[in-house]
Tab-separated table of C-alpha atoms and ligand atoms in Angstrom:
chain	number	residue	atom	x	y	z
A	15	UNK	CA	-17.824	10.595	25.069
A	16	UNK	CA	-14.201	9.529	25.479
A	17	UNK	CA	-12.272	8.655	21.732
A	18	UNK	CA	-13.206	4.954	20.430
A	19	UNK	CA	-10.969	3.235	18.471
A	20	UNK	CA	-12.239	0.606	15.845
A	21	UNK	CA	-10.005	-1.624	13.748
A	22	UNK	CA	-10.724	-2.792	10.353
A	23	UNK	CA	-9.500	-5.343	7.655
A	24	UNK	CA	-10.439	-7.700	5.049
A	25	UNK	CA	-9.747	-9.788	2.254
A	26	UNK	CA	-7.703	-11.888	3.644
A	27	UNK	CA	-8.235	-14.812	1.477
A	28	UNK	CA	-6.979	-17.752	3.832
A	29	UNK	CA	-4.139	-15.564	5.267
A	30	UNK	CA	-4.892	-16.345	8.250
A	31	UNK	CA	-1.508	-15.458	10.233
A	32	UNK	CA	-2.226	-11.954	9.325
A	33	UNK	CA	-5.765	-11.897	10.691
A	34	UNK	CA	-4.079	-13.324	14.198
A	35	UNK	CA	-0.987	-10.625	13.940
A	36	UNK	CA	-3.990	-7.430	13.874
A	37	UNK	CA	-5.457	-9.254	16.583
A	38	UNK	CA	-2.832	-9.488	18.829
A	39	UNK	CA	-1.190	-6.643	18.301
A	40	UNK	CA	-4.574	-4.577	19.342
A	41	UNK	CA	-6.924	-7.122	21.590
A	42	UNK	CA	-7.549	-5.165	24.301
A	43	UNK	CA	-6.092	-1.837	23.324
A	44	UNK	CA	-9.200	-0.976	21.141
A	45	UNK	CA	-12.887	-0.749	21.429
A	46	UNK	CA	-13.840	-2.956	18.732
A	47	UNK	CA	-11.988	-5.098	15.656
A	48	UNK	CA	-13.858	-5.775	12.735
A	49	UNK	CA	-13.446	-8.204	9.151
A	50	UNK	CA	-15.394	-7.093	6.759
A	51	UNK	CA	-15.243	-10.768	4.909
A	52	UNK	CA	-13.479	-12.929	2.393
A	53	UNK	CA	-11.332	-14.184	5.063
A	54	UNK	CA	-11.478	-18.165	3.590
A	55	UNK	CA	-11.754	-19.347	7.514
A	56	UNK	CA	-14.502	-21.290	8.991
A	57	UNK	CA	-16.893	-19.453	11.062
A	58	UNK	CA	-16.111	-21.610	14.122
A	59	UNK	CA	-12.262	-20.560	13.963
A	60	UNK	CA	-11.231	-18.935	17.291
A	61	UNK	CA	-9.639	-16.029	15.937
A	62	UNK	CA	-13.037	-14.941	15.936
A	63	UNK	CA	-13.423	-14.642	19.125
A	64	UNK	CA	-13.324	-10.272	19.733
A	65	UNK	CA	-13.958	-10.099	15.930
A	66	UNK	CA	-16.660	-8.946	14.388
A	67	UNK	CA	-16.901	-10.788	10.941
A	68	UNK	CA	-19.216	-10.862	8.218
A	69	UNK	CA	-19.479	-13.330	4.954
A	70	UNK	CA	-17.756	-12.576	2.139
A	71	UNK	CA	-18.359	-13.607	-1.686
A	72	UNK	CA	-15.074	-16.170	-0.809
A	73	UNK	CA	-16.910	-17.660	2.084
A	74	UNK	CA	-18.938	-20.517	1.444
A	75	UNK	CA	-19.872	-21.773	4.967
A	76	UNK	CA	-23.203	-20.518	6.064
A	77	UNK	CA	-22.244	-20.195	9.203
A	78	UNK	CA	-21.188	-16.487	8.677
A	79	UNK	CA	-23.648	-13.467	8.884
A	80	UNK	CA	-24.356	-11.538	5.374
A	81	UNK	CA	-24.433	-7.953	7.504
A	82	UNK	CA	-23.701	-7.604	11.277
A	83	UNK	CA	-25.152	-4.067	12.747
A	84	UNK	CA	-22.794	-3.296	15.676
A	85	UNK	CA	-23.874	-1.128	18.501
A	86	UNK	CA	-21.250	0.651	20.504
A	87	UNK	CA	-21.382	3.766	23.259
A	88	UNK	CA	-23.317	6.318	21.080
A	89	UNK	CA	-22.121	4.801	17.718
A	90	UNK	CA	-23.822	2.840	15.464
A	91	UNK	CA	-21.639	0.337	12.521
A	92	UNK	CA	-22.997	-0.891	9.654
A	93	UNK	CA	-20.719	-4.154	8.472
A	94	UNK	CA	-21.452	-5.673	5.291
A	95	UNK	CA	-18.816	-7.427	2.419
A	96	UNK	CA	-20.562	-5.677	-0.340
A	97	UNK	CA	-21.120	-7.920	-2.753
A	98	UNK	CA	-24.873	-7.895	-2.182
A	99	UNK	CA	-25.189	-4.405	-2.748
A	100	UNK	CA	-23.198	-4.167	-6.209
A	101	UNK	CA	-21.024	-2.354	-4.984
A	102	UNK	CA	-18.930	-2.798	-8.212
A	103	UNK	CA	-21.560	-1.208	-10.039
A	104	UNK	CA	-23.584	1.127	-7.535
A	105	UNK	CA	-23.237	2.529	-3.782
A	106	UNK	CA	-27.181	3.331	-3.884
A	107	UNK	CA	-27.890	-0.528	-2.316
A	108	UNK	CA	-25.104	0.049	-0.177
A	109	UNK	CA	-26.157	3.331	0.977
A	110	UNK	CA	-29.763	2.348	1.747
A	111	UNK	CA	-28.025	-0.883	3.918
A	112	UNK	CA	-26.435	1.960	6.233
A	113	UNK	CA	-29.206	4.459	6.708
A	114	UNK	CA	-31.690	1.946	6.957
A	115	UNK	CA	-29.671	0.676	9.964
A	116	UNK	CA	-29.493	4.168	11.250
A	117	UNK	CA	-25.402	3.988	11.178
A	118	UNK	CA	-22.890	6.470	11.837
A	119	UNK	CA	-20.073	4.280	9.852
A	120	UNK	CA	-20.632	1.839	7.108
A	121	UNK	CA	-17.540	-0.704	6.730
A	122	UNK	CA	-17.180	-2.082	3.414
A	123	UNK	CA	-14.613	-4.722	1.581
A	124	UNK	CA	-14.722	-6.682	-1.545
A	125	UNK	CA	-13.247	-3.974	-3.528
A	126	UNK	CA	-9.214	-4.471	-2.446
A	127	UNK	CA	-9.165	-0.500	-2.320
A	128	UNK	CA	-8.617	1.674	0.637
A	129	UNK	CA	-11.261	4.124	0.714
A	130	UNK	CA	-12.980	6.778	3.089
A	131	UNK	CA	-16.109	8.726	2.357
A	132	UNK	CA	-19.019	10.399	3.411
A	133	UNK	CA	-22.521	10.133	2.287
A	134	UNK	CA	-25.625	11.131	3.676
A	135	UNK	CA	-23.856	12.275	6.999
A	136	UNK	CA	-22.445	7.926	7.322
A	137	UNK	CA	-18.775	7.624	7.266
A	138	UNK	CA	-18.046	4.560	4.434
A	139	UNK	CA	-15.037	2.735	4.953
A	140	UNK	CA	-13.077	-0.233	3.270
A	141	UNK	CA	-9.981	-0.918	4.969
A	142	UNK	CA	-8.475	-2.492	1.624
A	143	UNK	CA	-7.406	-6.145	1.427
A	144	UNK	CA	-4.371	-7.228	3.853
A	145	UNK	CA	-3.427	-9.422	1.395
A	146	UNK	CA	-4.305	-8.506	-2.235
A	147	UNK	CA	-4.240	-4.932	-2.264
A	148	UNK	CA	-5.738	-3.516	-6.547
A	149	UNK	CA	-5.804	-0.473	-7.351
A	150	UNK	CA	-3.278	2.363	-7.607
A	151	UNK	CA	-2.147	1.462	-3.756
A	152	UNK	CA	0.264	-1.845	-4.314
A	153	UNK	CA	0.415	-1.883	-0.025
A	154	UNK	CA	-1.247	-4.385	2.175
A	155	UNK	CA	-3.568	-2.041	4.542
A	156	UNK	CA	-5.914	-2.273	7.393
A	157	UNK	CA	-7.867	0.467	8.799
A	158	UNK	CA	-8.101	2.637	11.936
A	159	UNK	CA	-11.009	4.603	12.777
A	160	UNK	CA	-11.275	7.045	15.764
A	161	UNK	CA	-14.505	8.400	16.747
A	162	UNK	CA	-15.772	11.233	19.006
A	163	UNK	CA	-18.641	12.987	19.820
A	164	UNK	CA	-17.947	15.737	16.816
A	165	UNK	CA	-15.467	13.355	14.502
A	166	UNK	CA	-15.012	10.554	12.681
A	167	UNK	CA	-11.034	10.189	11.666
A	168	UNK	CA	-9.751	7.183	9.361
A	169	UNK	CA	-5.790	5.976	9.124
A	170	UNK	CA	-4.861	3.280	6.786
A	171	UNK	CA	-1.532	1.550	8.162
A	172	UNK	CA	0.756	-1.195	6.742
A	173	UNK	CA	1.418	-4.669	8.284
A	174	UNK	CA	3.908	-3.111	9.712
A	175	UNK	CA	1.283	-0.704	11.694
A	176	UNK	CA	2.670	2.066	10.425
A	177	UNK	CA	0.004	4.712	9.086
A	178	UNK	CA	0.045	5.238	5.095
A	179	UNK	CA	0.772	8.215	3.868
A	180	UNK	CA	-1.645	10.503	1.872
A	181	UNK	CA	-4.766	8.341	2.856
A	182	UNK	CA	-6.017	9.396	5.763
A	183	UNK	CA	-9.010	11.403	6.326
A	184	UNK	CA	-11.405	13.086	9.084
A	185	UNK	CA	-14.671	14.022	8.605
A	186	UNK	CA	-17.579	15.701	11.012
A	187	UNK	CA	-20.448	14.147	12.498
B	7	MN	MN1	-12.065	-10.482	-1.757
């Protein structure tokens, strides 16, 4: 299959000029945009419209899904905040979430940590927070994620869409 491109971010805790700037800057360049939750924003807000969004622990309106379970050409994505799972305590939960919904990439959030790992042959992803970053990593990041038929290959970039150094990472699938 031809390269897909996915983009990824979260944590944007009411920041909502940031969620619109990642938009715009790759609406229609890219096969999919995703927010893995804690955005603050009512469900109904139209920069949801080409998002794929999920509820975070910071969203109280029920109007957001707990997990989404994306299906693109011969890929499978697995969206969840992560608070459900305990993810601050376990990836087991988390882990079972993804292979339970047969996915070839899990995308995670709620941590504020760029990460990038395999487990159990699914790609794990958290983009980090575009707004509060923790951790060792003091940079507002987003995720990019390129996918073909034999790899799976993560950037983190700045607000500035330029890709952070050190982070990125490709794994087989
Ligand atoms: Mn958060």
């Amino acid at each position: 299959m031809a390269e897909q491109i996915l983009i990824v971010m979260s944590d944007s805790h009411g920041a909502k000029a940031v969620v619109e700037k990642i938009k715009e800057h790759y609406q229609g360049q890219v096969d999919a945009i995703f927010h893995n939750g804690d955005s603050e924003l009512a469900p109904s807000d139209a920069v949801w419209q080409g998002i794929h969004v999920v509820k975070g622990n910071c969203d109280y309106d029920s109007g957001y899904q707990e997990d989404n379970i994306v299906h693109l050409p011969d890929l499978i994505v697995a969206q969840t905040h992560g608070h459900l799972y305990h993810i601050n305590f376990i990836w087991s939960r988390l882990i079972k979430f993804a292979q339970e919904a047969q996915a070839d990439i899990c995308l995670y959030g709620h941590l504020h940590r760029a990460a990038a790992w395999q487990e159990e042959g699914i790609v794990f992803v958290n983009p980090g927070s575009v707004l509060q970053p923790r951790g060792d990593i003091n940079e507002k990041l987003y995720a990019m994620i390129r996918v073909t038929d034999t790899s799976i290959k993560v950037d983190f970039l700045d607000l500035n869409h330029q890709v952070y150094p050190g982070l990125s990472q490709e794994f087989s699938r």
